[in-house]
Amino acid sequence: MFLGVVHRLDRPTTGVLLFAKTSKALSRLNAMFANKEEVQKTYWALVDAAPPAEEGMLTHWLVRNEKQNKSVAHQKEVQHSKKAVLHYKLLKTYNRYYLLEIDLITGRHHQIRAQLAAIGLHIKGDLKYGAKRSNPDGGICLHAHSLRFLHPVKKEPISIEVAPNW
């Protein structure tokens, strides 16, 4: 029996993860995911401060540190950096936290975590990127909320959503 992983999530992140049942489906889905316009991934993040605006785009240049398994966001292009772009929208304000909806324009290592930290927003429980305390389960409040794409054979729209457990 074949089971192929189509994309990845950071270990402490929860949410939608897509698998392929055949190698042919895996190659087709991998091609779709490589073309960012064919797949829409939406994330939710619970952060400890209000964003600078209710909605906006963030553009940074990320440098990956393999030893620390961390990415650092820079305002300008630097050596060995990759451009990272995301769109965020404030969904809800709580007593001490803010729920953001995030659409990735690019897909980089720890992109959401690094870009939000660069503007002073820390994901609840994410000690690696500046949160003050961990969550009891060791996870972080970053959730792959939805995934939308066209079925690679039937060309029908597929929409998968899952609610966070936090």
PDB file of C-alpha atoms in Angstrom, residues 23 40 68 82 104-105 108-109 128 133 154 161:
ATOM      1  CA  SER A  23       2.594   7.529  -6.671  1.00  0.00           C
ATOM      2  CA  GLN A  40      -4.556  27.798  -1.353  1.00  0.00           C
ATOM      3  CA  GLN A  68      19.230  25.977  15.368  1.00  0.00           C
ATOM      4  CA  LYS A  82      14.924  33.843   0.243  1.00  0.00           C
ATOM      5  CA  LEU A 104       1.046  32.182   2.348  1.00  0.00           C
ATOM      6  CA  ILE A 105       2.180  33.690  -0.929  1.00  0.00           C
ATOM      7  CA  ARG A 108       9.538  29.033   3.363  1.00  0.00           C
ATOM      8  CA  HIS A 109      11.008  27.259   6.383  1.00  0.00           C
ATOM      9  CA  LYS A 128      11.685  29.281  19.631  1.00  0.00           C
ATOM     10  CA  ARG A 133       5.822  30.534  27.974  1.00  0.00           C
ATOM     11  CA  LYS A 154     -11.647  15.055 -11.891  1.00  0.00           C
ATOM     12  CA  GLU A 161     -11.140  22.585   6.715  1.00  0.00           C
TER      13      GLU A 161
END
